[in-house]
Amino acid sequence: MTLNPADTAFADTLRAQLPDDMLRSPEPRHLEEPRGRYAGQGGLLALPRDTEQVATLIRAANAARVPVVPYGGGTGLVGGQISSDGPAPLILSLERLNRIRAVLPEENVMVAEAGVILADVQTAAEDANRLFPLSLAAEGTARIGGTLSTNAGGTGVLRYGNARDLCLGLEAVLPDGQIWHGLTRLRKNNTGYDLRHLLIGAEGTLGIITAAALKLYARPARSGTALLVVDSPAAALSLLSLARDHMGEMISAFELMHRQGYDFLNETLPKTRQPFVSPPEWSVLIEIGTPGEIDTGAALETLFAAALEAGLVSDGLIAQNAQQAQDFWTIRETIPEANRLIGSVSSHDISVPLGAIPEFITRATEALNALGDFRINCFGHVGDGNLHYNVFPAPGKTRADYEDQRDAVKRLVHDLVHELGGSFSAEHGVGRIKVDDLERYGDPAKLAAMRAIKAALDPKGIMNPGAVLRG
Amino acid sequence: MTLNPADTAFADTLRAQLPDDMLRSPEPRHLEEPRGRYAGQGGLLALPRDTEQVATLIRAANAARVPVVPYGGGTGLVGGQISSDGPAPLILSLERLNRIRAVLPEENVMVAEAGVILADVQTAAEDANRLFPLSLAAEGTARIGGTLSTNAGGTGVLRYGNARDLCLGLEAVLPDGQIWHGLTRLRKNNTGYDLRHLLIGAEGTLGIITAAALKLYARPARSGTALLVVDSPAAALSLLSLARDHMGEMISAFELMHRQGYDFLNETLPKTRQPFVSPPEWSVLIEIGTPGEIDTGAALETLFAAALEAGLVSDGLIAQNAQQAQDFWTIRETIPEANRLIGSVSSHDISVPLGAIPEFITRATEALNALGDFRINCFGHVGDGNLHYNVFPAPGKTRADYEDQRDAVKRLVHDLVHELGGSFSAEHGVGRIKVDDLERYGDPAKLAAMRAIKAALDPKGIMNPGAVLRG
């Protein structure tokens, strides 16, 4: 079925139904993505102020068969927010739906519109002495609607789950323009198919999330941070298991880092304070957060002693104050920037079953060494089985020197991930960039079901065409 | 589209493709439900041994347009497992798919087939020094496939979530007979629509779950139990909030009980050990489970003192040993049996936003008192906003005396729940009994989307027809 461009005639149709200031030409930011690798095409930008206006826009787009690209904070890394071919789209930005409708600390619930920036959600929770635990590098720009549409992850997943796990209810506009009023604040509600979880992670292809009821948590009264040196990824997994025996769900983060990350920081951002004189081959950043009166420092000391005793760690630092804790986190959080400055040959946001992490790292590294001369920076949320396994040029070379090898590198990594029962996209989603991967690695029955669902809910294919499923 | 009965011709078709001992006449247990209120019709019973055989059965049923009723442990309370009209169905029992395929303690994962009994999942986890936290009264009979299909809840939801939250991956046979191999053990996997969450809670209307990858947890090293007397449901909510400040996610259960429950126990099961000489109007059973070295008794003492200080509790008992803890739990767990012995006029498995619980209880009770002479037993998982709000005959009367009022009672309760933004089925699901409620209270856009999804995935309507959506 062919789609039509968001042309002047379509704009006139919209202007007849909506306030004057709602339609614009897209700004450059609506046509770019964070890594600057793909350029979007122009089109018509709509800036609705409320859910009814979103519904009006979608009904008009549906009637005119005009493609709609939903736009949140624009921080996605897989091109889900960027359309570069097909008829010029209606880019529907949620940035004006930016009200926090309710904060209910006694219920541990917040109701926020899709355009609220993630950091503002966190702050509003903090102001009510609560925690909204979703945290990721782009939180100052990402908006909660996009965060949910892509089921974003981040550093808090180990303890609190990903975006999906933090959502109690949704309000959304479906592809036919109907508003689904599903903004319940209920912890339990078994009344039919879970449309919420279908829209979360659908990356705007099944409708537009306009507001969400979010889960809040008690703020941990105390936190503790340690940076422990482990012999190997396998030792890191055993350390995680030991830490869980000691501290159960109080572990807030468990991040694995390879020496390459420290080296890249030294090379590109030498002012970063390095905690070790000589960077360890493998290290783990562990954070715990506890309620009440539990002494986090003592708990980490006990864990460290037990891990030394068990031969799992050989060295380590326990933060003695907030500044030291921040320094440890700065290492972890600055690695992506160092990576960007080096310039990767190919980056991979993969997950494998926890038990397969050591085998994955060993085999992927051996195979890449056989393929060519690379530097590999492997780091990530190891407690979730989620590694950012990124491949970089050898010293003195650049990304451009490896143009011919990029596809082979990606294929090698993703094939191995698939063989081990893993995922080629752990937290970034499919967007437009990984549609081929989904077709290659996705389960055929699941793909058929996805296509049937897409055709049933969006028979004209107007919602974010080309994302997730081929248009 | 008309369906055909599972007649002898259809049985012959199946016998040509499958082992001899797979087909039988249904036993009485396949045609009854726990409360004995609805009788199923006969049909053909299939007892497949593996997923391939399930797929063969579904392909044959699809080709012949024969309705399929999936059958797990038969413990559902809303008739989802019982077909009483339409052409005689193929009853597909998963009881022989009862293997635990893997227990992976270091990953905190178990892979179990649909027919494994819930208690056996718990035991297998325990044998690996892990916890599978889903716990409910029917756990000795319920099977994990049905538990997931109905997104069962129970007493552990507050801390660990419901069945949905405990599932990492699924294997399922879709209505066209294709097997979806989605049995991943991944904590993060953003590769397309979440078919898992669509099948969970679909009550067998979109396919048959054949196996699941389940989340395990560290076993709390210590637990503590207290029974605290609160002035009102509002005080119970404030106590929950205070307890969270003190103990965060270590709270495993927070159950509200009304005096009526204790009185029913005295009346019907007088041997039950009663903890209070005079049952309190409202009380809360709280359980905490902690890792490592935390002293649970001291933690509960501290909470109790703080709650006394804040005027939230007036009395209370902290279990001094395992027997006392068990006694407290026996009260809570025996209330449903006492209710059954009294015989309810109408039972309601409802949820409302936490903040609306006091208003709901006050207004529902006032309205019922205006309607007639009832006894009300209100108890449940108040931390989840989930109340079992059950209405009983006045002393000396029986259920039969209220036949004329049952519908009015149910309507009154459900209307109020709906007005307060709640759910008419918090954990039991829709089944066949609550289809009318779903049509009355369900969001029209959601219902339209559900029907479109059902038609897309099961165009012939063979999967559990009449459940969830009208056939």
PDB file of C-alpha atoms in Angstrom, chain A residues 309-408:
ATOM      1  CA  GLU A 309      39.105 -15.516  50.444  1.00  0.00           C
ATOM      2  CA  ALA A 310      37.320 -17.204  47.534  1.00  0.00           C
ATOM      3  CA  GLY A 311      40.021 -16.105  45.116  1.00  0.00           C
ATOM      4  CA  LEU A 312      37.608 -14.041  43.035  1.00  0.00           C
ATOM      5  CA  VAL A 313      39.234 -10.639  43.459  1.00  0.00           C
ATOM      6  CA  SER A 314      42.892  -9.691  43.758  1.00  0.00           C
ATOM      7  CA  ASP A 315      42.633  -6.016  44.625  1.00  0.00           C
ATOM      8  CA  GLY A 316      40.021  -3.352  45.092  1.00  0.00           C
ATOM      9  CA  LEU A 317      38.980   0.057  46.307  1.00  0.00           C
ATOM     10  CA  ILE A 318      35.992   0.839  48.485  1.00  0.00           C
ATOM     11  CA  ALA A 319      34.903   4.456  48.147  1.00  0.00           C
ATOM     12  CA  GLN A 320      35.458   6.271  51.424  1.00  0.00           C
ATOM     13  CA  ASN A 321      33.309   9.248  50.537  1.00  0.00           C
ATOM     14  CA  ALA A 322      30.925  10.586  47.940  1.00  0.00           C
ATOM     15  CA  GLN A 323      33.736  12.116  45.885  1.00  0.00           C
ATOM     16  CA  GLN A 324      35.526   8.797  45.530  1.00  0.00           C
ATOM     17  CA  ALA A 325      32.281   7.091  44.594  1.00  0.00           C
ATOM     18  CA  GLN A 326      31.708   9.775  41.964  1.00  0.00           C
ATOM     19  CA  ASP A 327      35.244   9.275  40.650  1.00  0.00           C
ATOM     20  CA  PHE A 328      34.596   5.570  40.154  1.00  0.00           C
ATOM     21  CA  TRP A 329      31.349   6.318  38.343  1.00  0.00           C
ATOM     22  CA  THR A 330      33.033   8.964  36.211  1.00  0.00           C
ATOM     23  CA  ILE A 331      35.337   6.277  34.842  1.00  0.00           C
ATOM     24  CA  ARG A 332      32.393   4.105  33.868  1.00  0.00           C
ATOM     25  CA  GLU A 333      30.285   6.931  32.509  1.00  0.00           C
ATOM     26  CA  THR A 334      33.056   8.576  30.513  1.00  0.00           C
ATOM     27  CA  ILE A 335      34.070   5.436  28.661  1.00  0.00           C
ATOM     28  CA  PRO A 336      31.387   5.964  25.963  1.00  0.00           C
ATOM     29  CA  GLU A 337      32.769   9.457  25.311  1.00  0.00           C
ATOM     30  CA  ALA A 338      36.318   8.082  25.068  1.00  0.00           C
ATOM     31  CA  ASN A 339      35.026   5.448  22.659  1.00  0.00           C
ATOM     32  CA  ARG A 340      33.441   8.142  20.518  1.00  0.00           C
ATOM     33  CA  LEU A 341      36.704  10.072  20.414  1.00  0.00           C
ATOM     34  CA  ILE A 342      38.650   6.985  19.332  1.00  0.00           C
ATOM     35  CA  GLY A 343      35.983   6.129  16.742  1.00  0.00           C
ATOM     36  CA  SER A 344      34.794   2.535  16.599  1.00  0.00           C
ATOM     37  CA  VAL A 345      34.968   0.185  13.655  1.00  0.00           C
ATOM     38  CA  SER A 346      31.779  -1.409  14.879  1.00  0.00           C
ATOM     39  CA  SER A 347      29.794  -1.206  18.139  1.00  0.00           C
ATOM     40  CA  HIS A 348      27.606  -3.963  19.504  1.00  0.00           C
ATOM     41  CA  ASP A 349      24.921  -3.684  22.157  1.00  0.00           C
ATOM     42  CA  ILE A 350      24.527  -7.379  22.814  1.00  0.00           C
ATOM     43  CA  SER A 351      23.306  -9.671  25.532  1.00  0.00           C
ATOM     44  CA  VAL A 352      23.932 -13.335  26.180  1.00  0.00           C
ATOM     45  CA  PRO A 353      22.795 -15.643  28.970  1.00  0.00           C
ATOM     46  CA  LEU A 354      24.882 -14.806  32.027  1.00  0.00           C
ATOM     47  CA  GLY A 355      26.591 -18.182  32.018  1.00  0.00           C
ATOM     48  CA  ALA A 356      27.718 -17.666  28.415  1.00  0.00           C
ATOM     49  CA  ILE A 357      29.502 -14.347  29.008  1.00  0.00           C
ATOM     50  CA  PRO A 358      33.003 -15.820  29.519  1.00  0.00           C
ATOM     51  CA  GLU A 359      32.716 -18.037  26.437  1.00  0.00           C
ATOM     52  CA  PHE A 360      31.395 -15.146  24.372  1.00  0.00           C
ATOM     53  CA  ILE A 361      34.251 -12.836  25.322  1.00  0.00           C
ATOM     54  CA  THR A 362      36.920 -15.474  24.726  1.00  0.00           C
ATOM     55  CA  ARG A 363      35.588 -16.661  21.389  1.00  0.00           C
ATOM     56  CA  ALA A 364      34.704 -13.224  20.008  1.00  0.00           C
ATOM     57  CA  THR A 365      38.110 -11.859  20.878  1.00  0.00           C
ATOM     58  CA  GLU A 366      39.937 -14.839  19.353  1.00  0.00           C
ATOM     59  CA  ALA A 367      37.902 -14.634  16.165  1.00  0.00           C
ATOM     60  CA  LEU A 368      38.474 -10.889  15.813  1.00  0.00           C
ATOM     61  CA  ASN A 369      42.194 -11.308  16.390  1.00  0.00           C
ATOM     62  CA  ALA A 370      42.195 -13.817  13.561  1.00  0.00           C
ATOM     63  CA  LEU A 371      40.321 -11.378  11.328  1.00  0.00           C
ATOM     64  CA  GLY A 372      42.558  -8.354  11.768  1.00  0.00           C
ATOM     65  CA  ASP A 373      44.303  -5.895  14.004  1.00  0.00           C
ATOM     66  CA  PHE A 374      41.771  -4.367  16.415  1.00  0.00           C
ATOM     67  CA  ARG A 375      41.441  -2.942  19.889  1.00  0.00           C
ATOM     68  CA  ILE A 376      38.398  -4.241  21.725  1.00  0.00           C
ATOM     69  CA  ASN A 377      36.666  -2.352  24.503  1.00  0.00           C
ATOM     70  CA  CYS A 378      34.259  -4.678  26.267  1.00  0.00           C
ATOM     71  CA  PHE A 379      32.280  -3.193  29.139  1.00  0.00           C
ATOM     72  CA  GLY A 380      28.757  -3.086  30.358  1.00  0.00           C
ATOM     73  CA  HIS A 381      25.953  -4.224  32.585  1.00  0.00           C
ATOM     74  CA  VAL A 382      27.279  -7.697  33.228  1.00  0.00           C
ATOM     75  CA  GLY A 383      24.622  -8.422  35.846  1.00  0.00           C
ATOM     76  CA  ASP A 384      22.091  -8.209  33.009  1.00  0.00           C
ATOM     77  CA  GLY A 385      24.211 -10.198  30.559  1.00  0.00           C
ATOM     78  CA  ASN A 386      24.431  -6.984  28.550  1.00  0.00           C
ATOM     79  CA  LEU A 387      27.820  -6.088  27.089  1.00  0.00           C
ATOM     80  CA  HIS A 388      28.826  -3.195  24.942  1.00  0.00           C
ATOM     81  CA  TYR A 389      31.347  -5.102  22.887  1.00  0.00           C
ATOM     82  CA  ASN A 390      32.952  -2.448  20.755  1.00  0.00           C
ATOM     83  CA  VAL A 391      35.689  -2.899  18.188  1.00  0.00           C
ATOM     84  CA  PHE A 392      38.219  -0.129  17.465  1.00  0.00           C
ATOM     85  CA  PRO A 393      41.113   0.541  15.105  1.00  0.00           C
ATOM     86  CA  ALA A 394      44.636  -0.487  16.077  1.00  0.00           C
ATOM     87  CA  PRO A 395      46.828   2.386  17.313  1.00  0.00           C
ATOM     88  CA  GLY A 396      47.723   4.742  14.482  1.00  0.00           C
ATOM     89  CA  LYS A 397      44.774   3.659  12.341  1.00  0.00           C
ATOM     90  CA  THR A 398      41.311   5.180  12.036  1.00  0.00           C
ATOM     91  CA  ARG A 399      37.768   4.030  11.544  1.00  0.00           C
ATOM     92  CA  ALA A 400      38.094   4.857   7.841  1.00  0.00           C
ATOM     93  CA  ASP A 401      40.873   2.298   7.423  1.00  0.00           C
ATOM     94  CA  TYR A 402      38.408  -0.458   8.266  1.00  0.00           C
ATOM     95  CA  GLU A 403      35.480   0.396   5.994  1.00  0.00           C
ATOM     96  CA  ASP A 404      35.834  -2.951   4.200  1.00  0.00           C
ATOM     97  CA  GLN A 405      35.858  -4.958   7.392  1.00  0.00           C
ATOM     98  CA  ARG A 406      32.966  -3.366   9.284  1.00  0.00           C
ATOM     99  CA  ASP A 407      30.272  -5.714   8.011  1.00  0.00           C
ATOM    100  CA  ALA A 408      32.407  -8.774   8.651  1.00  0.00           C
TER     101      ALA A 408
END
